[in-house]
Tab-separated table of C-alpha atoms and ligand atoms in Angstrom:
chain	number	residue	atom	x	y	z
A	51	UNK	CA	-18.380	10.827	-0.013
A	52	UNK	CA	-15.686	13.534	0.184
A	53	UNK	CA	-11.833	13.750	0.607
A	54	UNK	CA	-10.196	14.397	3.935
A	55	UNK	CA	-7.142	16.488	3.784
A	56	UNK	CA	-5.091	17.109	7.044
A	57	UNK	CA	-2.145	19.732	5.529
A	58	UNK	CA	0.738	19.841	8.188
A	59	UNK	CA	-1.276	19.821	11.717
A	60	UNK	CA	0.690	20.396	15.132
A	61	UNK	CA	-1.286	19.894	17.819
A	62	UNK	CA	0.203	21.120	21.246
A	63	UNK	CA	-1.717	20.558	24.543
A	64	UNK	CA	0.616	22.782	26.803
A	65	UNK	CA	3.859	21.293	26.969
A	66	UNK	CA	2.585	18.057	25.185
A	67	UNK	CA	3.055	18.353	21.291
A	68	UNK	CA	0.233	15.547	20.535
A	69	UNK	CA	0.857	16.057	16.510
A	70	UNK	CA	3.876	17.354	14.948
A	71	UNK	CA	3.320	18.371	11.165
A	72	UNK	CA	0.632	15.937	10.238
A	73	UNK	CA	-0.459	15.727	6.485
A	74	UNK	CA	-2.658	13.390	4.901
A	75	UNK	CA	-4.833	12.248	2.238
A	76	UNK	CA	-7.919	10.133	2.399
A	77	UNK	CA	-9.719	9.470	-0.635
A	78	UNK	CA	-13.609	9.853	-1.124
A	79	UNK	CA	-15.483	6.407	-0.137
A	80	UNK	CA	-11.613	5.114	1.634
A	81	UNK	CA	-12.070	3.394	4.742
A	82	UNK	CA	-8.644	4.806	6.757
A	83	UNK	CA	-7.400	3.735	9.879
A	84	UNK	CA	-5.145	5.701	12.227
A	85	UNK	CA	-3.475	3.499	14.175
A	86	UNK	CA	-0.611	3.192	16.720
A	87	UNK	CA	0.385	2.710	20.639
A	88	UNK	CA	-1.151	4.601	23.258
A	89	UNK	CA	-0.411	7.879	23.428
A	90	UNK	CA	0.800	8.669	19.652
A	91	UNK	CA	-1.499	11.174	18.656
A	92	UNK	CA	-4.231	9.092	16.624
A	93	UNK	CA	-7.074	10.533	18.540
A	94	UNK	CA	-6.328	13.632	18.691
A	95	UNK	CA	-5.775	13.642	14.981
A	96	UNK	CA	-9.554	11.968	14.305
A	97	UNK	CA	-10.540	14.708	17.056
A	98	UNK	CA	-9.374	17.604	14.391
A	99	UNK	CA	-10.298	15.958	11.523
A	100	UNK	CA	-13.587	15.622	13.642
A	101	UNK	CA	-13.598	19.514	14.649
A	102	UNK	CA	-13.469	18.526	18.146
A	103	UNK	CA	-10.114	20.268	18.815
A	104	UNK	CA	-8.858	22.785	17.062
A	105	UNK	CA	-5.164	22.263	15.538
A	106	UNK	CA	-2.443	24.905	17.037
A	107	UNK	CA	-1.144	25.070	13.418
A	108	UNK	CA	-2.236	23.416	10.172
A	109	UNK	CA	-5.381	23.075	8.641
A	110	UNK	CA	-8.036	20.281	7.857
A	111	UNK	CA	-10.308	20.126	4.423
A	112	UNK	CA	-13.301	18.483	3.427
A	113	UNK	CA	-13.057	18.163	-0.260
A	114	UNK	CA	-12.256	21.779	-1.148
A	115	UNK	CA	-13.630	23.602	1.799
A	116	UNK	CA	-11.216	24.772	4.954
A	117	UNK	CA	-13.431	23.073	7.612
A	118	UNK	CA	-10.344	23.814	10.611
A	119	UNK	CA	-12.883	26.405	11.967
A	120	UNK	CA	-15.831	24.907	11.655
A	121	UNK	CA	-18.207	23.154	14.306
A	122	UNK	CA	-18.412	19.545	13.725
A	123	UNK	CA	-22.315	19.326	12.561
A	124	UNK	CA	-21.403	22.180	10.514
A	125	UNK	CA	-18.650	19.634	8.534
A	126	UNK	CA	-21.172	17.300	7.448
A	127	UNK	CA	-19.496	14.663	9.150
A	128	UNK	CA	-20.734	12.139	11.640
A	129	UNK	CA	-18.557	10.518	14.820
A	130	UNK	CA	-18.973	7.193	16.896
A	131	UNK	CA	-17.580	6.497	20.231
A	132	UNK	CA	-16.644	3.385	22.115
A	133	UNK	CA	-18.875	4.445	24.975
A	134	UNK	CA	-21.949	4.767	22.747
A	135	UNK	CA	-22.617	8.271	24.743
A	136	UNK	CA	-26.377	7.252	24.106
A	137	UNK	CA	-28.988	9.270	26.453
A	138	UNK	CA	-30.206	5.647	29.021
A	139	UNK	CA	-33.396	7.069	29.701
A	140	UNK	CA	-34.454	7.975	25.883
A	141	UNK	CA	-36.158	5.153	23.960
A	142	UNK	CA	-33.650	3.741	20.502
A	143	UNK	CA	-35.996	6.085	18.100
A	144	UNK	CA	-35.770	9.208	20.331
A	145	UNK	CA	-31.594	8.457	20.766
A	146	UNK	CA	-31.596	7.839	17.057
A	147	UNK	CA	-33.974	11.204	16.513
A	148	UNK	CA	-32.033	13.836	18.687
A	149	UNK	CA	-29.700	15.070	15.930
A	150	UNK	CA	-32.439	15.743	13.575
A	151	UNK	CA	-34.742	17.618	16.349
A	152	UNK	CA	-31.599	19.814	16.467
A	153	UNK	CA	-31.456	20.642	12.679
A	154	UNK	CA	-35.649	21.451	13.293
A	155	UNK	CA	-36.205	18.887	10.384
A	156	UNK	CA	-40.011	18.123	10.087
A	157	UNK	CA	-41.428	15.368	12.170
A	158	UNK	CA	-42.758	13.121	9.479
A	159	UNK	CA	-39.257	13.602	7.982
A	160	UNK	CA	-37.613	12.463	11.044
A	161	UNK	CA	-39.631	9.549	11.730
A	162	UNK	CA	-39.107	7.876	7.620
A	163	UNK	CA	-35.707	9.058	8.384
A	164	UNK	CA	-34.879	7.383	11.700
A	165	UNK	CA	-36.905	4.182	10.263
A	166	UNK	CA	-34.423	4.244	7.546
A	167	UNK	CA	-31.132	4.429	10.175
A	168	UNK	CA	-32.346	1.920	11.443
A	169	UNK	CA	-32.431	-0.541	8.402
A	170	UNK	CA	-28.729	0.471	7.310
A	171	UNK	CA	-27.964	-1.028	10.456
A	172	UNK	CA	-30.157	-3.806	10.757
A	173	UNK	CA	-32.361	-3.051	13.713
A	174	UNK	CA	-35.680	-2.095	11.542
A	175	UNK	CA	-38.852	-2.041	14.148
A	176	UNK	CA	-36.924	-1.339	17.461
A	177	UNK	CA	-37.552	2.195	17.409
A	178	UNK	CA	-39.869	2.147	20.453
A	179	UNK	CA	-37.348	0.188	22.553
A	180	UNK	CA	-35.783	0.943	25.532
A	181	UNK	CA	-32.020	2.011	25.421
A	182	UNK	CA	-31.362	-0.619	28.748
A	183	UNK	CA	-33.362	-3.365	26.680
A	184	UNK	CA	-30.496	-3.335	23.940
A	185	UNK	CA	-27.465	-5.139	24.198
A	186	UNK	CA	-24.284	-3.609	23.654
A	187	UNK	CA	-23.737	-4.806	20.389
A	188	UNK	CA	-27.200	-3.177	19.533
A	189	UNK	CA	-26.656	-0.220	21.438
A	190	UNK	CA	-23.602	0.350	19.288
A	191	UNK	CA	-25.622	-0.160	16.089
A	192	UNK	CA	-27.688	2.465	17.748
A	193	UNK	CA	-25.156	4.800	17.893
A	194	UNK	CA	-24.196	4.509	14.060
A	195	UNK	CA	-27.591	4.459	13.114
A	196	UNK	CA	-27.613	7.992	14.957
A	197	UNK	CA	-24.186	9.151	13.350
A	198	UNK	CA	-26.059	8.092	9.719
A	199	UNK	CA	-29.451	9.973	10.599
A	200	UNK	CA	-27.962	13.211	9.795
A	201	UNK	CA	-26.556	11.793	5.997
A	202	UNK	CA	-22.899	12.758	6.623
A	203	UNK	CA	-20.283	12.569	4.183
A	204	UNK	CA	-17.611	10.978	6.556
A	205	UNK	CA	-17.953	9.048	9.135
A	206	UNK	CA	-15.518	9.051	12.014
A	207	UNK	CA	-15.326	5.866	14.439
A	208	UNK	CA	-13.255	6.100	17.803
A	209	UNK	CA	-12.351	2.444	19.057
A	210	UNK	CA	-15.881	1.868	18.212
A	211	UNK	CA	-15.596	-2.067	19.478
A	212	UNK	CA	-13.602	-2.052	22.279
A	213	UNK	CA	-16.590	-2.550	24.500
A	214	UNK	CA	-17.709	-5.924	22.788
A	215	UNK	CA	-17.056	-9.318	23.342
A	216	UNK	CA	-14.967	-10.699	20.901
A	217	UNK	CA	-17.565	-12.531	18.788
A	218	UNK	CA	-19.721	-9.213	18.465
A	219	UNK	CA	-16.474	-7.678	17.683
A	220	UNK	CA	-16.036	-9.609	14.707
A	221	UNK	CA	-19.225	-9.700	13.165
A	222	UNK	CA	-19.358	-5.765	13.351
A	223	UNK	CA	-15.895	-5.339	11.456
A	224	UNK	CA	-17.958	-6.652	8.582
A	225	UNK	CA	-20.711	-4.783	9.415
A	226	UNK	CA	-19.478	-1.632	9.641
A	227	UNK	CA	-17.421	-1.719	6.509
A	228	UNK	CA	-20.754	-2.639	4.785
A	229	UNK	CA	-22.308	0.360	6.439
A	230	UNK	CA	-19.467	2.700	4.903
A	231	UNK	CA	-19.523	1.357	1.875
A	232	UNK	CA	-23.376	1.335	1.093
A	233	UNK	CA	-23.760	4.525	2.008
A	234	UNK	CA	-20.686	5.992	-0.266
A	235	UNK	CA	-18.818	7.238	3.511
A	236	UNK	CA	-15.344	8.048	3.554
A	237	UNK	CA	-14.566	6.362	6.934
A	238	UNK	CA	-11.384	7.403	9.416
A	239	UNK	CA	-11.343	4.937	12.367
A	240	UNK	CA	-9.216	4.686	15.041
A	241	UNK	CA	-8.306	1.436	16.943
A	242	UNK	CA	-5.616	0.098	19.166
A	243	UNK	CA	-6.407	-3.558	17.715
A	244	UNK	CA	-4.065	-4.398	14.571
A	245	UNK	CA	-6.091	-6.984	13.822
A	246	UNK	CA	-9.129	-5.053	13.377
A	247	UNK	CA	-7.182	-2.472	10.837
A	248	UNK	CA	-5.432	-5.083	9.063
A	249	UNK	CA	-9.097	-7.096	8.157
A	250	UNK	CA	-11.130	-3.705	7.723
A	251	UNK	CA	-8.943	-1.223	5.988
A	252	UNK	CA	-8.356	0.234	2.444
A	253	UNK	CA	-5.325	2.070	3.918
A	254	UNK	CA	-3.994	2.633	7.173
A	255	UNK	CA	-1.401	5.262	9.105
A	256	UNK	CA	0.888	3.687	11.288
A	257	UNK	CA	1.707	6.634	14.234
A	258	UNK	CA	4.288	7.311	16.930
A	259	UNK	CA	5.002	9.977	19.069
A	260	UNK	CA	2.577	12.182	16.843
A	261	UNK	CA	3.407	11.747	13.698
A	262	UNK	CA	2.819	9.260	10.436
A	263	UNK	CA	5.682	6.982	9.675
A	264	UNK	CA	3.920	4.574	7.127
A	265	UNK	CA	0.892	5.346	5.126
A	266	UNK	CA	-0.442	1.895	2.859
A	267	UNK	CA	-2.685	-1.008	2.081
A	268	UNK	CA	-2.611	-3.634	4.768
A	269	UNK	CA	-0.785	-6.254	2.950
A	270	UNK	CA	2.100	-3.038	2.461
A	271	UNK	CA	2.113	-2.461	6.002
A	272	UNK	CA	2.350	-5.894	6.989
A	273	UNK	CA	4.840	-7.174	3.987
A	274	UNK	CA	6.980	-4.417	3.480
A	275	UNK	CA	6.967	-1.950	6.747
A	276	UNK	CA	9.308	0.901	6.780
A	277	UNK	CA	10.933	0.381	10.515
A	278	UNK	CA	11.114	-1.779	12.601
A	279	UNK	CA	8.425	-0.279	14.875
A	280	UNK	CA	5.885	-0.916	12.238
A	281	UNK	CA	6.916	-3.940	11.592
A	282	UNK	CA	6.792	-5.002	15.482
A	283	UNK	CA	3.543	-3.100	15.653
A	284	UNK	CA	1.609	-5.021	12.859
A	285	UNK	CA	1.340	-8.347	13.447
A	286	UNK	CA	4.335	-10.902	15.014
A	287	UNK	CA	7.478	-10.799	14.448
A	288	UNK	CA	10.964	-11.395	14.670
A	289	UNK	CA	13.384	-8.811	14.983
A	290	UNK	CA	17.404	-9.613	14.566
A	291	UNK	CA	20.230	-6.689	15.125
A	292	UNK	CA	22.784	-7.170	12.768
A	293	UNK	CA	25.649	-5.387	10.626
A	294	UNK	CA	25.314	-4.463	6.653
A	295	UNK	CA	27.668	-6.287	4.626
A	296	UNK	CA	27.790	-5.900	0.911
A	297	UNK	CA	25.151	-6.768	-1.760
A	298	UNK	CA	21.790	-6.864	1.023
A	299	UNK	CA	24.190	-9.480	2.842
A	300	UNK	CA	23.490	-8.993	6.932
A	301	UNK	CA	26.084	-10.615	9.494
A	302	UNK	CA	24.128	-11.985	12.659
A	303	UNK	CA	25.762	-13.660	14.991
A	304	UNK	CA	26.727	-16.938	13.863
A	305	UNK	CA	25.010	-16.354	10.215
A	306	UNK	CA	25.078	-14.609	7.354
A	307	UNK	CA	21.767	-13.606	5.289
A	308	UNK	CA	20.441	-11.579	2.396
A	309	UNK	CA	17.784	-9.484	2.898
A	310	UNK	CA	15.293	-7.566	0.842
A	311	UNK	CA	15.150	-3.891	1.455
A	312	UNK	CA	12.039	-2.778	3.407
A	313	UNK	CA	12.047	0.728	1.810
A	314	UNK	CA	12.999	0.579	-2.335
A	315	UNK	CA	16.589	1.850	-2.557
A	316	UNK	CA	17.235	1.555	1.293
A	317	UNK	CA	20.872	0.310	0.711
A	318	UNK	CA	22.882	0.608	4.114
A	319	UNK	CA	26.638	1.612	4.343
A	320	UNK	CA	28.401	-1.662	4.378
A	321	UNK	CA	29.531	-1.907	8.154
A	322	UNK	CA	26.605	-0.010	9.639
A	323	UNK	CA	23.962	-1.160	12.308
A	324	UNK	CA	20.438	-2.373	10.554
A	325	UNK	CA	17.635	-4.764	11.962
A	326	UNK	CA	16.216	-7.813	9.861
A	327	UNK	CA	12.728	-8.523	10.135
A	328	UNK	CA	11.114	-11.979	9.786
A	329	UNK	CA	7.997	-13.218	10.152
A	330	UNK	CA	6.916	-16.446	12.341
A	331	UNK	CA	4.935	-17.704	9.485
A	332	UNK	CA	7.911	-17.255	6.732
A	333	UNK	CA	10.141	-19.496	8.718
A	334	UNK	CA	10.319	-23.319	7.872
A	335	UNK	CA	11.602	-26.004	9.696
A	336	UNK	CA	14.340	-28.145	8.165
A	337	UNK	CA	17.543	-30.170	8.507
A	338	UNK	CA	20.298	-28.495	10.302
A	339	UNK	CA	22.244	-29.114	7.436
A	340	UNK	CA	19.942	-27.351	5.045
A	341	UNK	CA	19.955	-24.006	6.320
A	342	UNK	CA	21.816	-20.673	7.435
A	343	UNK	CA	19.866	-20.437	10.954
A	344	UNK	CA	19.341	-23.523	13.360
A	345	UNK	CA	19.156	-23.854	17.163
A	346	UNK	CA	16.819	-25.842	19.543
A	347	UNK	CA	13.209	-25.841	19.822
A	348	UNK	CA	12.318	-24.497	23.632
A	349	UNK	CA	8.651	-24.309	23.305
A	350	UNK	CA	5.393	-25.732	21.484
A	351	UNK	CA	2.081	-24.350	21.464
A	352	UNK	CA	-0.188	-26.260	19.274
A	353	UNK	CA	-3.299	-24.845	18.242
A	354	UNK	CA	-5.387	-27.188	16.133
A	355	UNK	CA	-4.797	-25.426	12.643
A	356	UNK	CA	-1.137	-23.964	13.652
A	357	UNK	CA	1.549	-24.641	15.517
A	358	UNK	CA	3.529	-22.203	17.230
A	359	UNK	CA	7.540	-22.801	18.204
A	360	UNK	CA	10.043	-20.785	19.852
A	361	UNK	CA	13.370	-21.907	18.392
A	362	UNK	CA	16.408	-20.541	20.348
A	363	UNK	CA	19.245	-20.392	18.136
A	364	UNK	CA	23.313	-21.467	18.942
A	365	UNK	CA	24.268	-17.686	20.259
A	366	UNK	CA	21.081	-17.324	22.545
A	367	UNK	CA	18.318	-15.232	20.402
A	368	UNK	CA	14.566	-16.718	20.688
A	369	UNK	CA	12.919	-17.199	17.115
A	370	UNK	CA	9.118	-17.589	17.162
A	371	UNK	CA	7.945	-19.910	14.074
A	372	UNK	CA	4.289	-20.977	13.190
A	373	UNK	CA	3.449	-23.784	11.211
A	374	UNK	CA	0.182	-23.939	9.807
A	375	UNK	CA	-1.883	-27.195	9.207
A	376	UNK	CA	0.928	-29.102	11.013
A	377	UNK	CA	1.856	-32.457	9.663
A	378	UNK	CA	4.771	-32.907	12.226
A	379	UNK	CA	4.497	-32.242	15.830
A	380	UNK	CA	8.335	-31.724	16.554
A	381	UNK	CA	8.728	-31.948	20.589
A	382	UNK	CA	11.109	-29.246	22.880
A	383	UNK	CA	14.511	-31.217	23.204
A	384	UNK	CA	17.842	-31.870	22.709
A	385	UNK	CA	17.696	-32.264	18.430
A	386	UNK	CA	18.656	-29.578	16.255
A	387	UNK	CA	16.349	-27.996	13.665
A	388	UNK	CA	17.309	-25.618	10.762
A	389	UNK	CA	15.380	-22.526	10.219
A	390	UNK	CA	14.868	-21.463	6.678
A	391	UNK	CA	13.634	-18.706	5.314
A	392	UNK	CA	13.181	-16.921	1.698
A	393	UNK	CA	15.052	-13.883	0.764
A	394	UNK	CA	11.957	-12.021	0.240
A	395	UNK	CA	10.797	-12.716	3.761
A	396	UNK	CA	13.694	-10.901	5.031
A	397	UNK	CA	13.428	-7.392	5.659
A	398	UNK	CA	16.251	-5.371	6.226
A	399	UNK	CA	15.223	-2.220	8.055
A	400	UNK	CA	17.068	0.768	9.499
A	401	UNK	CA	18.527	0.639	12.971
B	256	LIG	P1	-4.687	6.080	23.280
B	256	LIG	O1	-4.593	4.940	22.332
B	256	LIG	O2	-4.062	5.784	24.595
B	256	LIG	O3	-6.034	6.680	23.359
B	256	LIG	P2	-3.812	8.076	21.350
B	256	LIG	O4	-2.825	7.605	20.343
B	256	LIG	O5	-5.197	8.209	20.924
B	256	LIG	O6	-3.677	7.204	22.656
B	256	LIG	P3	-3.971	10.847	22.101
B	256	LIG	O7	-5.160	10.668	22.970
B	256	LIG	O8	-4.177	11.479	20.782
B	256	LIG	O9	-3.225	9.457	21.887
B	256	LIG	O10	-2.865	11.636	22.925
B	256	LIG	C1	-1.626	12.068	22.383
B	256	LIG	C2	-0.847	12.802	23.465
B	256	LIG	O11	-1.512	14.025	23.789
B	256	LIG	C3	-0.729	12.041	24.780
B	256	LIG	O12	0.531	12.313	25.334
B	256	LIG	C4	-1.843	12.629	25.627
B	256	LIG	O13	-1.536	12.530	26.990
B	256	LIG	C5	-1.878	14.068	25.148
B	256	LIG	N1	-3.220	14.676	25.256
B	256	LIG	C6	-4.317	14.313	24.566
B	256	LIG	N2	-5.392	15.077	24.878
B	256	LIG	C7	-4.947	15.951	25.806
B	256	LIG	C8	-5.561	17.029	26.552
B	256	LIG	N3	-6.831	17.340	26.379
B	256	LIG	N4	-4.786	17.697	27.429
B	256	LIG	C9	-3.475	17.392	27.602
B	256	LIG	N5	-2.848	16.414	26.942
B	256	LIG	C10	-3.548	15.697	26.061
């Protein structure tokens, strides 16, 4: 368990800047994610934090040492791919072993010690096994049973369940955060899937275009995000261009509404551009008459537990709306609907 510092790293790959002026803090035994679209750096960031690239400027530490130069088995930390990268002709004990043969630890040693890898992740007994007898949900638990073997400090997961169906996928989010925490790991994982991040994190760094623009707990990220490419990033929602009026008040066409600040003390310039974010699930449907919004329903998906609506309102815009445990199924048509939605659940953002 061990703090991860990244202290302003710029990472340029010939005329690509990949990181511009990254810092960060990740607390011992935090589970972080790095997270954004493709291309925004989060990779290459876990790759220096990793020691797998070297950063053109900046510097990474491991508690208090200045690990930037350092090899990565030489940083006491561990990494986990999402192709496994396990030897196919090796048996799982022999994959599992490699690392240790390496650091010429005794044999006995190695075999209590790849015995014991393979407990933390559940595959006890399988050491003589065949890597092309596993499935690939056990041949991933094979490769984090080899990351553990060597008893890092940090482990460092790169999209380690994109190659799983989506059941396996979910079990493992559980699993894996159980690994990390039993073992007192500080964990920095990278994923495309926001879904993943938001169920698995302590704290999470939203990225574009190589650099951080919101560090937080899930339910910050997701309640309160800083712009509105967080807030489009994590999770649905609804974004509405509109002008600042006085007092949080936002003109839209055709409506007026007060929103809640998405940054504390974000207070726009009455007149100027900003963006309201609102979330499908914040919405509720009403009487015309009883709200600020209303417009026609276009579309119904109903999906058991929730039901999902687009609404498109008088001057054109499409509003997505779920509805869970549905009492009402409301049909497409001609009748209006009012959409209504708390102060709170309006967040005014920056244009
Ligand atoms: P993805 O989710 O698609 O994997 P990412 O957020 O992990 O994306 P990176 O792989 O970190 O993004 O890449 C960031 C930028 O740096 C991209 O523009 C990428 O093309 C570039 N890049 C990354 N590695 C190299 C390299 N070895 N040589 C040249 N350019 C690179």
């Amino acid at each position: 368990m061990e703090e991860i510092r990244a202290d302003g790293i710029t990472k340029r790959f010939g005329d690509v800047t990949a990181l511009r002026n990254v810092s960060l803090e990740i607390a011992p035994g935090e589970l972080f994610f790095l997270l954004g679209g493709s291309g925004c750096g989060k990779t290459t960031l876990l790759r220096c934090i990793a020691g797998l690239e070297i950063p053109t400027e900046g510097k990474v530490f491991f508690g208090d040492r200045d690990v930037t130069d350092l090899p990565t088995h030489k940083r006491e930390a561990a990494m986990v791919f999402q192709s496994y990268a396990l030897w196919p002709h090796m048996t799982v004990g022999q994959n599992i072993a490699f690392g240790l043969e390496e650091r010429k630890v005794e044999k006995k040693e190695i075999q209590r010690r790849v015995e014991e890898a393979l407990e933390m992740v559940k595959l006890d007994g399988l050491a003589k096994r065949g890597i092309d007898q596993m499935s690939g949900g056990q041949q991933q638990r094979v490769s984090l049973a080899r990351a553990l073997v060597v008893r890092p400090k940090c482990l460092l997961l790169d999209e380690p369940l994109s190659n799983l169906d989506a059941q396996l996928r979910l079990e493992m989010r559980s699993e894996i955060r159980r690994i990390v925490k039993e073992n007192d790991l500080t964990g920095v994982y990278v994923t495309h899937d926001q879904s993943e991040a938001l169920s698995m994190a302590d704290r999470m760094a939203v990225m574009d275009e190589g650099v951080i623009v919101q560090v937080g707990p899930p339910e910050v990220i997701y309640r309160q995000p800083v712009t509105s490419y967080v807030a489009g990033f994590i999770g649905e929602t609804n974004l509405l261009r509109g002008t600042a009026r006085e007092g949080n008040q936002v003109e839209i066409p055709g409506a007026t509404l007060v929103a809640t600040p998405g940054v504390e003390g974000f207070q726009p310039a009455t007149g100027s551009p900003v963006i309201l974010s609102i979330r499908p699930e914040a919405i509720e449907i009403v009487n015309p008459t009883q709200a600020t919004l209303a417009g026609k329903i276009i579309e119904r998906i109903y999906l058991g537990s929730l039901i999902q609506y687009a609404v498109k309102l008088d001057d054109g815009t499409v509003m997505q709306v779920t509805e869970q445990n549905p009492q009402i199924i409301r049909s497409p048509g001609e009748n209006r609907v009012g959409l209504k939605v708390a102060t709170e659940d309006v967040t005014l953002l920056e244009r």
